[in-house]
Coordinates of C-alpha atoms in Angstrom, one line a residue:
X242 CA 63.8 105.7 110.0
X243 CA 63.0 104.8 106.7
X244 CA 64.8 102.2 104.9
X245 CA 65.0 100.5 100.8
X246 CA 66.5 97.4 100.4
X247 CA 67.2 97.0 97.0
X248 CA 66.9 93.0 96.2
X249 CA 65.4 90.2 97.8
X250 CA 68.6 87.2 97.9
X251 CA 69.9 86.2 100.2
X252 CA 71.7 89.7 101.4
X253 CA 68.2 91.8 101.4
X254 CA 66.5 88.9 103.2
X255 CA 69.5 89.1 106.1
X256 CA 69.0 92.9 106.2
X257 CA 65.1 92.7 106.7
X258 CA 65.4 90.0 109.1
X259 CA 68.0 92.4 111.5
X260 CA 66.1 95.7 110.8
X261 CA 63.4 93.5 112.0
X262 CA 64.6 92.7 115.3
X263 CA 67.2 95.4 116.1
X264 CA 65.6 98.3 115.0
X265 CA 62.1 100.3 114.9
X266 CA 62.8 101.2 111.2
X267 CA 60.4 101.1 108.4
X268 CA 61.4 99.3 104.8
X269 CA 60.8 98.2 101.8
X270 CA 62.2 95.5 99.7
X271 CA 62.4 96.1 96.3
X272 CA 63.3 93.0 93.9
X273 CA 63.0 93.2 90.4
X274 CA 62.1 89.6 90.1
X275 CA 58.7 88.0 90.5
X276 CA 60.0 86.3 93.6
X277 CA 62.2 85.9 96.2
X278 CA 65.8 84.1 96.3
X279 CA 68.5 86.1 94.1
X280 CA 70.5 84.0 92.2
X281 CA 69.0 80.9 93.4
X282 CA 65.3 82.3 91.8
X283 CA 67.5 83.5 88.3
X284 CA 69.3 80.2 88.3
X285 CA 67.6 76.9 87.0
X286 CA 69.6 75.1 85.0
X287 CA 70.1 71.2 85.7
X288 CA 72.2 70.3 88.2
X289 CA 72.3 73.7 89.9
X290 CA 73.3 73.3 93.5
X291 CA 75.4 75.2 96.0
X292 CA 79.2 74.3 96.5
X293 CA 79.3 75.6 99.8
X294 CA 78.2 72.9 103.4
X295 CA 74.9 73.9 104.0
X296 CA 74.9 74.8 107.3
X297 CA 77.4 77.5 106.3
X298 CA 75.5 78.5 103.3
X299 CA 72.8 79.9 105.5
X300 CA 71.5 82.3 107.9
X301 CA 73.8 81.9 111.5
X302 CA 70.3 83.0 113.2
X303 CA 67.9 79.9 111.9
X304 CA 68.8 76.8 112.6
X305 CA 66.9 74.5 109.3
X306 CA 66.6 70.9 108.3
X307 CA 69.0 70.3 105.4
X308 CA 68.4 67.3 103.5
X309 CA 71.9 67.7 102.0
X310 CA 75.4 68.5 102.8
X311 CA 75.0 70.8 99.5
X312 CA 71.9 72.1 99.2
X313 CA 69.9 72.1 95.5
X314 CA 68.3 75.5 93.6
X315 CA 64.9 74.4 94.5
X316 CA 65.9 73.1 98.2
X317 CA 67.7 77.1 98.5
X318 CA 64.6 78.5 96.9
X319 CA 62.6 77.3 99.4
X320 CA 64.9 78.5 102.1
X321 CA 64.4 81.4 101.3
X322 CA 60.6 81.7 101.6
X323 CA 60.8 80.1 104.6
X324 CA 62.6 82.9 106.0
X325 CA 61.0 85.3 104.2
X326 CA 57.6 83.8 106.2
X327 CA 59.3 82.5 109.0
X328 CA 59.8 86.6 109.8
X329 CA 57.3 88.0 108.1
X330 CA 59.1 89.6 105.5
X331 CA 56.4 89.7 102.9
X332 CA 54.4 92.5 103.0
X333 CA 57.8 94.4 102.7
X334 CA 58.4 92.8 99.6
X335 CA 57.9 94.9 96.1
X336 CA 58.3 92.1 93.0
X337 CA 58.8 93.0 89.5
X338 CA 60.1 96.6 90.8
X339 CA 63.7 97.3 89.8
X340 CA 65.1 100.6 90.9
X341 CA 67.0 102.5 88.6
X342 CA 68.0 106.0 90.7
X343 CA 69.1 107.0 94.0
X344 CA 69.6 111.2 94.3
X345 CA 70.9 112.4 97.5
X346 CA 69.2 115.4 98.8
X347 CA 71.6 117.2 101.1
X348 CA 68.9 119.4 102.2
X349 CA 66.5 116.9 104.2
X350 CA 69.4 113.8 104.4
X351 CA 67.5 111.8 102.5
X352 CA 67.3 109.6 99.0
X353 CA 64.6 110.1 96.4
X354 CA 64.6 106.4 95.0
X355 CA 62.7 105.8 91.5
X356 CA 61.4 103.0 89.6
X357 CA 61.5 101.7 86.4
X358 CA 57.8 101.7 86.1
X359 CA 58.6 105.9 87.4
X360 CA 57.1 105.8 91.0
X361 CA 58.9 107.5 93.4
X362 CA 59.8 107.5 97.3
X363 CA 61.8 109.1 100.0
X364 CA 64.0 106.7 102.3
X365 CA 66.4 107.9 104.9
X366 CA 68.9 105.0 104.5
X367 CA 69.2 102.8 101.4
X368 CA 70.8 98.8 101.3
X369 CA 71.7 97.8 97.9
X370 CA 72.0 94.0 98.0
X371 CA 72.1 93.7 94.2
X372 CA 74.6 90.9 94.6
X373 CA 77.7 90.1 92.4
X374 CA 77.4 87.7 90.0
X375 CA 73.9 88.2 88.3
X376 CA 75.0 90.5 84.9
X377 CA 75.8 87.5 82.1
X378 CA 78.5 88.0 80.0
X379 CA 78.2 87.4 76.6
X380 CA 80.6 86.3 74.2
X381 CA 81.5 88.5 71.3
X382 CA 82.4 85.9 69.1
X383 CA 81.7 86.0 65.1
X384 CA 78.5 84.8 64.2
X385 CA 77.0 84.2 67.4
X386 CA 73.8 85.9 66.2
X387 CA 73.2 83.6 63.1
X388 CA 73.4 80.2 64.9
X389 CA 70.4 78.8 64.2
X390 CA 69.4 76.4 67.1
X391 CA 68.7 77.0 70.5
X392 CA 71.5 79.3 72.2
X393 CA 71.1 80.2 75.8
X394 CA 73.3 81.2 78.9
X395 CA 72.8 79.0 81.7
X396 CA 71.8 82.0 84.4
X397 CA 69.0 82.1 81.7
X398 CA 68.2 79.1 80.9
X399 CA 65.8 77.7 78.3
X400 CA 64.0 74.3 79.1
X401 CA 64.8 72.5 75.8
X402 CA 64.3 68.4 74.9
X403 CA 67.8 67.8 74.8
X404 CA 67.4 63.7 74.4
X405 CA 69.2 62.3 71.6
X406 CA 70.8 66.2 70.8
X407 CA 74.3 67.1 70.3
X408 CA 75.1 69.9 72.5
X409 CA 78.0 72.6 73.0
X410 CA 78.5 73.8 76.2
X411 CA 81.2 76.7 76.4
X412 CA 83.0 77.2 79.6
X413 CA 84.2 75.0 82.5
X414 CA 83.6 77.1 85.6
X415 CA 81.5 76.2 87.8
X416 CA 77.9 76.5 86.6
X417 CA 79.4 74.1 83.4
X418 CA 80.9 71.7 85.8
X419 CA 77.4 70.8 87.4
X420 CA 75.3 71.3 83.8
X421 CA 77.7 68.7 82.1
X422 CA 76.8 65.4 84.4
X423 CA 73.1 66.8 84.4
X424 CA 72.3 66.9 80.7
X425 CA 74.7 63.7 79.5
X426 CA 72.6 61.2 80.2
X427 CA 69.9 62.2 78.1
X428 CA 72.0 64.0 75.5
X429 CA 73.4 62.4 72.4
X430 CA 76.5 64.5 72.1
X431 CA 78.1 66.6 74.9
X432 CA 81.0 68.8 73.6
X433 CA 82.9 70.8 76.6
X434 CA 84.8 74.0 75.5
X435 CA 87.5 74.6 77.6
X436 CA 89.1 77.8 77.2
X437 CA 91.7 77.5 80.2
X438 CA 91.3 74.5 82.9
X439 CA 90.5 75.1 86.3
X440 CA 91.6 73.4 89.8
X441 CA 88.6 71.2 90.9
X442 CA 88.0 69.7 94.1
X443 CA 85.8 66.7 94.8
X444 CA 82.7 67.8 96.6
X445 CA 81.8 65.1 99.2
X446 CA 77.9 66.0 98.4
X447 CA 75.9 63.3 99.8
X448 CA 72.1 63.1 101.8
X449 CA 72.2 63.4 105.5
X450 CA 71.0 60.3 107.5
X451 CA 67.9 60.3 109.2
X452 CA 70.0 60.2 112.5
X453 CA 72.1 63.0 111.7
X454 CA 68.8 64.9 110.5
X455 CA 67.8 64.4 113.9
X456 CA 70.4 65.7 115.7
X457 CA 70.2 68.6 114.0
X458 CA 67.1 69.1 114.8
X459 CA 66.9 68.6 117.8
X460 CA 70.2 69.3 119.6
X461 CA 70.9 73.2 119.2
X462 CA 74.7 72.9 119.8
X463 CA 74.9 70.6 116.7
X464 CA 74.2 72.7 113.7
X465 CA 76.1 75.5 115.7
X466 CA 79.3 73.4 116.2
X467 CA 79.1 71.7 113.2
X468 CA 79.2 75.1 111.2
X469 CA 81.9 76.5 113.5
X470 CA 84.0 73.6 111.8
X471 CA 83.5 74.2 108.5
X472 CA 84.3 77.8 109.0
X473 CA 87.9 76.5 111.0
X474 CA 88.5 74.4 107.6
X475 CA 87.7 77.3 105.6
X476 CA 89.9 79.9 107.7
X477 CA 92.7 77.0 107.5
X478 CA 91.9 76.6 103.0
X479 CA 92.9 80.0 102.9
X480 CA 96.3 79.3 103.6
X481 CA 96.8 77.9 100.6
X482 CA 96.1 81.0 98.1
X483 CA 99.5 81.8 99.4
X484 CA 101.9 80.8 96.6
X485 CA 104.9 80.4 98.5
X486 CA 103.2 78.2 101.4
X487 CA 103.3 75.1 101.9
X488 CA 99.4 74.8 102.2
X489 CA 99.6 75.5 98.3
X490 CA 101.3 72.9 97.4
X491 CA 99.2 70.2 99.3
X492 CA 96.1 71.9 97.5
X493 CA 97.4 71.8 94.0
X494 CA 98.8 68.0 94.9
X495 CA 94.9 67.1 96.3
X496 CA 93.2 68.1 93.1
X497 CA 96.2 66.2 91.0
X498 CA 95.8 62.9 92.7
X499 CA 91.8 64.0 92.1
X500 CA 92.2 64.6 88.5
X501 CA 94.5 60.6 88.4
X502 CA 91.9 58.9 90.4
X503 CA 88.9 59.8 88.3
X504 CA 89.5 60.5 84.5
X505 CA 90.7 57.4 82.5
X506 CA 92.0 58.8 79.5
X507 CA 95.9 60.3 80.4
X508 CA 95.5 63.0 77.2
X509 CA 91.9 64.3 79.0
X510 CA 94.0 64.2 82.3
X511 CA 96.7 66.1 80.8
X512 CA 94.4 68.4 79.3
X513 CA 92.3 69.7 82.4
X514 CA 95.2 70.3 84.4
X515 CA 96.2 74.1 84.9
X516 CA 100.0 75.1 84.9
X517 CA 98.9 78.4 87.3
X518 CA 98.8 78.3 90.9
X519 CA 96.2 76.5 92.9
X520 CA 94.0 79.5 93.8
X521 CA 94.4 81.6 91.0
X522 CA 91.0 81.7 89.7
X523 CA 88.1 80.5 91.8
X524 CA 88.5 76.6 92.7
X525 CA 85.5 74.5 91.0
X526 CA 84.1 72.2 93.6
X527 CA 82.6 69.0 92.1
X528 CA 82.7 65.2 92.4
X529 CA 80.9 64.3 89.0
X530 CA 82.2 66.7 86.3
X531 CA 85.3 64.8 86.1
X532 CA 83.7 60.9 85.7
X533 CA 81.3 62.6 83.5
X534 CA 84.3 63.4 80.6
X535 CA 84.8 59.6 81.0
X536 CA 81.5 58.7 78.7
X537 CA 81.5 57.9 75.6
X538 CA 79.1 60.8 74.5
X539 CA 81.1 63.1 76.3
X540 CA 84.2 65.1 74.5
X541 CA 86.9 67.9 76.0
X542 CA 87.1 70.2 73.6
X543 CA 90.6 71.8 75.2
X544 CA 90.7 75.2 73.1
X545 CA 88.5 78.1 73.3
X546 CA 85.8 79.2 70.4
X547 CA 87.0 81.2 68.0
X548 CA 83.0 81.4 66.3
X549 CA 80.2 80.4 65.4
X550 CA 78.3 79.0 62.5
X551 CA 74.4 79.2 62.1
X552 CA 75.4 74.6 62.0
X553 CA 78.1 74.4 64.7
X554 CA 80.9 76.0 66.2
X555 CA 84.3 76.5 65.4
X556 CA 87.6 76.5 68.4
X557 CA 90.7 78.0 68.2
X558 CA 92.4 75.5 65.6
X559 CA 89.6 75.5 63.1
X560 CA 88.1 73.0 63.6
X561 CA 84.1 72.5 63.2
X562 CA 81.8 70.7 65.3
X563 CA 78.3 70.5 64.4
X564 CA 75.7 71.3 67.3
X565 CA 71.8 71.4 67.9
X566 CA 72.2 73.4 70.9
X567 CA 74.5 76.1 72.4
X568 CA 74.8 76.4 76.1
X569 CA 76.8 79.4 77.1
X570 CA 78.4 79.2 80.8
X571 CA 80.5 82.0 79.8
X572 CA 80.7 83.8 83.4
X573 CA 79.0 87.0 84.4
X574 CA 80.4 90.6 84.6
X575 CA 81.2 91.0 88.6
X576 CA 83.4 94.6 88.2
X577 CA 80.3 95.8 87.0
X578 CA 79.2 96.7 90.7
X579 CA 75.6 98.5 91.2
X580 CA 74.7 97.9 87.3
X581 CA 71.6 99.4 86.4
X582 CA 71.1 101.6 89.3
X583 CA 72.5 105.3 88.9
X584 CA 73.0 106.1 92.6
X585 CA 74.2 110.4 93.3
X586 CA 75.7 111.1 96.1
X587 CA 76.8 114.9 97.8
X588 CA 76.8 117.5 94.9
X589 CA 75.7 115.0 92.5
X590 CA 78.2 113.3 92.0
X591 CA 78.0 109.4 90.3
X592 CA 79.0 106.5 92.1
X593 CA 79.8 105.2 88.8
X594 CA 82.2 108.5 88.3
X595 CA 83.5 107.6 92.0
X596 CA 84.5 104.0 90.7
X597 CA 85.8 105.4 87.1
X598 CA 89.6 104.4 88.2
X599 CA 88.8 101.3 90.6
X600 CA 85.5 100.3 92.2
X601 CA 86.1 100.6 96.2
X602 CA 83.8 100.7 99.7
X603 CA 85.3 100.8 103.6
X604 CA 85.0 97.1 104.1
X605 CA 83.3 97.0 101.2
X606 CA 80.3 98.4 102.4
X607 CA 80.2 101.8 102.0
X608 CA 81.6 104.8 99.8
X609 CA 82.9 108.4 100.9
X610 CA 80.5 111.2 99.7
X611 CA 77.3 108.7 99.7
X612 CA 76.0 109.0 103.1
X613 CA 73.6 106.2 104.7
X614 CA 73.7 104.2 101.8
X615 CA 75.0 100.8 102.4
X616 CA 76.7 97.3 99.7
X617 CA 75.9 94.2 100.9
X618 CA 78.1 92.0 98.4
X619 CA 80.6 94.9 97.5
X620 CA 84.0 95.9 96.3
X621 CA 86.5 93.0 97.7
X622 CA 84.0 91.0 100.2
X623 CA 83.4 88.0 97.9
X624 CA 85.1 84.8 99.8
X625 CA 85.8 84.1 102.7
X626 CA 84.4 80.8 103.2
X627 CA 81.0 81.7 103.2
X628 CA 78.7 84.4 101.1
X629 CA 76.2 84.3 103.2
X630 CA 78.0 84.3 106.4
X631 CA 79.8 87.6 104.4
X632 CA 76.1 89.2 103.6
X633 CA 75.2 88.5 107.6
X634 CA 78.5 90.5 108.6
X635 CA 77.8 93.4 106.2
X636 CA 74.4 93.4 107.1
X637 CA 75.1 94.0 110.5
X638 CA 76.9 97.3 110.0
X639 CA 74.4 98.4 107.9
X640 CA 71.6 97.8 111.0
X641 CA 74.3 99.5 113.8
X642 CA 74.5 102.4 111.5
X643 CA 70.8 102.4 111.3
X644 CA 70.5 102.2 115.2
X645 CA 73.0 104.9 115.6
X646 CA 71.1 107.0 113.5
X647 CA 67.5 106.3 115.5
X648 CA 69.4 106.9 119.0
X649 CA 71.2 110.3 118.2
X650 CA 70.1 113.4 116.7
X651 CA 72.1 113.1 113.2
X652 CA 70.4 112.5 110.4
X653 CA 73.5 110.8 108.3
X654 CA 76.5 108.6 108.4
X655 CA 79.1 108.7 105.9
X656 CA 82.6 106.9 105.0
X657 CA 85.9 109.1 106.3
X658 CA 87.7 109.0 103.2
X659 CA 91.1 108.0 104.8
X660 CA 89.5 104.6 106.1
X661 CA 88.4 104.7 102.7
X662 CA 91.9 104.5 101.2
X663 CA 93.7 102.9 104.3
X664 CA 91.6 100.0 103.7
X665 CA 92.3 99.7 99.7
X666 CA 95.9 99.6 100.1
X667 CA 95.5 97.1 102.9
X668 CA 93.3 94.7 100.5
X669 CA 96.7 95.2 97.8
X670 CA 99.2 94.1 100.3
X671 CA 97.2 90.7 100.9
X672 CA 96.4 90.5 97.5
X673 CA 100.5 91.0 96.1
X674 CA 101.2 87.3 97.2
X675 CA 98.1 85.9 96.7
X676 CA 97.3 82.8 93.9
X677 CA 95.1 85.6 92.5
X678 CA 97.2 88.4 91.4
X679 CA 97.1 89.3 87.8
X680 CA 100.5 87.8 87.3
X681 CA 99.9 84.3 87.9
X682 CA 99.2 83.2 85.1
X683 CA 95.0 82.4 84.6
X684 CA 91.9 83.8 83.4
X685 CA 89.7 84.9 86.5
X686 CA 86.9 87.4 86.7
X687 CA 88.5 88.8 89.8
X688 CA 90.5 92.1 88.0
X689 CA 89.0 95.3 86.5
X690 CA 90.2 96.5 83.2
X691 CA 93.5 97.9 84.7
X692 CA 94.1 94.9 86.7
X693 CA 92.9 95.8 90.3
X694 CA 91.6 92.6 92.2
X695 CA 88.2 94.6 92.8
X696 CA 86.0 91.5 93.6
X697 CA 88.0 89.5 96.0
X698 CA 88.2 89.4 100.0
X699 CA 92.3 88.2 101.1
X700 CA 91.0 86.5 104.3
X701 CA 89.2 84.4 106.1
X702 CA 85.5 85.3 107.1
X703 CA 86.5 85.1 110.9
X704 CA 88.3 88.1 109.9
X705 CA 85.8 89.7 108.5
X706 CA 83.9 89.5 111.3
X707 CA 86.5 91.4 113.1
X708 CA 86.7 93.7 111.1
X709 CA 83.2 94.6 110.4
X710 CA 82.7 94.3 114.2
X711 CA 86.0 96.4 115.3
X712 CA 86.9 98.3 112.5
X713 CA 83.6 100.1 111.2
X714 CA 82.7 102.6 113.5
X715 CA 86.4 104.3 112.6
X716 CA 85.4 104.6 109.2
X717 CA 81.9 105.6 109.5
X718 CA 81.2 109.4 111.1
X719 CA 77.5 110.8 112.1
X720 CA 76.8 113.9 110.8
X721 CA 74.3 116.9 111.3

């Protein structure tokens, strides 16, 4: 069998490793960056760090000496080499290669994949791992294009002497939360632009000891027992996007008695506290973002930007502030599944015209009428705990199907297209009472343009697992 991975993050890197081991197949990883890592090679900016334990932010099939409970950009870049040598991935790996069509070709049950640079290749089973949250998104507001200083977003971030500078940063998510505390020190004026708070949680970050290095090290069951755990909290968290549980209400009273305990000012306290649901939009995890609005440099701007001036910028009521620098944390554009890659299916048909009405995959992994082509980081999987842990489980279908394919005569595997649907209206049951639904009362990236939750997975990873495990082999039918 031969097999394209399309990206080299975290997901591709989980489905080289288990094509590696489990299977004979051949592949190729293409990544249209000059190295390895995903988001954590596009991502730079000060102060970028994972908000997720590190021993469940990573591979369940390496154990790795941490440094940190939450591990840095550059400590995750290197992760990810290490694995990439540590199973030696890299004369799989194509850099600076971004693929920009998959055809179908019913005729010999394969994909003709091609290039941007116009090369082309055949490849009996394709694994997208473009991952979700790597397409910016821009703000459209007036006279963006004639500020005159340096304006950036943070996933592209511009290495600028910002000592002594007054500085906007727009947007309180979580990339902002960790950019504020990084460039405050240094900075002579920090203005926040909040267009809507969010819930925050205090992070805990802190370096392991050199015992607890060494435990990890060197006792197996540690790391292993030690992740189950955080997995049990997260399974237990989830409880909470519930809006009639109890489970709620002790979140949304955590990050209240947070929000008391370390801002001084009672109108900045009032300000960043959100009147919607715990839950409703993705919960910022961070212990300094709040101390850091206590500084004198340091100003909560609590209204969104209306524009921009080529001097400063302007918010909702009018009023100017003058800037040197505009930092936009402004979100990315996670509907926009598989962007830049047309991918054609049977009789040559768009996935793109597939997702017109609501973007969808069978555990969202694969699509009806695209056979042995695979989503890692798809329609309704982000959550759940873990990404990582999430990439591992889709992954692993990906490689069964693979397997299934190398042990039987068939030559394709595609979605039944009642699975398809039975598993859609499944996600909007979970989803009807969950923090999230488009009714609650926030701004989150989770909804389409005709309010379907298309990004978000209702449950915990353990059932995830399950499901991946149990469930895919109903959905998925060898053919030919």
């Amino acid at each position: 069998m031969r097999v394209a991975i399309i990206g080299a993050g975290l997901g591709g890197i989980a489905a080289a490793v288990k094509l590696r081991k489990l299977t004979s197949a051949t592949f190729v990883i293409y990544e249209q960056s000059p190295g390895v890592g995903g988001t954590w090679f596009d991502n730079r900016y000060p102060g970028c760090e994972v908000d997720i334990h590190s021993h469940a932010y990573s591979y369940s099939f390496l154990r790795y000496d941490w440094p940190r409970t939450h591990a840095t950009q550059p400590e995750l870049l290197a992760y990810a080499e290490h694995v990439v040598d540590r199973f030696g991935l890299r004369p799989h790996l194509r850099l600076n290669t971004r693929v920009t069509d998959l055809v179908w070709e019913e005729s010999t049950s394969t994909y003709r994949l091609q290039t941007e640079h116009g090369e082309s290749a055949e490849y009996d089973v394709v694994i997208s791992a473009l991952g979700l949250l790597n397409v910016p998104r821009y703000p459209d507001w007036p006279g963006l294009d004639t500020f005159a200083g340096p304006c950036f977003h943070t996933s592209r971030w511009e290495e600028h002497d910002l000592t002594g500078k007054s500085v906007a940063v727009v947007g309180t998510g979580s990339t902002a939360v960790q950019v504020v505390p990084a460039i405050a020190p240094a900075a002579g004026q920090v203005y926040v632009f909040q267009r809507q708070p969010g819930w925050i949680e205090a992070k805990h970050e802190r370096e392991f000891t050199p015992r607890e290095r060494w435990v990890y090290r060197h006792v197996p069951l540690a790391q292993r027992l030690h992740r189950a755990r955080i997995f049990h909290q997260g399974n237990r968290r989830f409880r909470g996007y519930d809006v009639n549980s109890g489970h709620q209400q002790r979140m949304r009273a955590g990050c209240e008695n947070f929000i008391a305990e370390a801002i001084d000012d009672p109108a900045t306290r009032a300000a960043v506290t959100p009147d919607y649901p715990w839950g409703c939009k993705r919960p910022v995890i961070s212990s300094t973002f709040y101390p850091s609005l206590n500084s004198d440099n340091v100003e909560l701007v609590p209204h969104a930007v209306s524009r921009v001036t080529p001097t400063g910028v302007v918010d909702a009521t009018g009023r100017t502030r003058d800037v040197d620098v505009l930092i936009l944390s402004t979100g990315f554009q996670p509907t926009r599944f598989l962007a830049g890659v047309d991918v054609k299916g049977r009789d040559g048909r768009s996935i793109h015209d597939a997702w017109r009405e609501r973007a969808s995959a069978f555990l969202g992994i694969t699509v009806p009428g695209f056979p042995n082509f695979f989503i890692l980081y798809g329609p309704n999987t982000n959550g759940g705990t873990s990404i990582i842990a999430q990439l591992e489980r889709q992954a692993d279908v990906a490689v069964r199907a693979v397997r299934r394919l190398e042990r039987s005569r068939k030559r394709s595997v595609d979605t039944s297209p009642v699975a398809a649907r039975r598993f859609v209206d499944w996600i909007d049951r979970r989803m009807a009472t969950s923090a999230s639904a488009m009714n609650a009362g926030c701004h989150n990236y989770y909804h389409d343009a005709a309010g379907h939750n298309v990004t978000q997975w209702p449950a915990g990873h353990f059932t995830y697992a399950l499901a991946t495990k149990l469930v895919s082999r109903l959905g998925l039918k060898t053919a030919r």
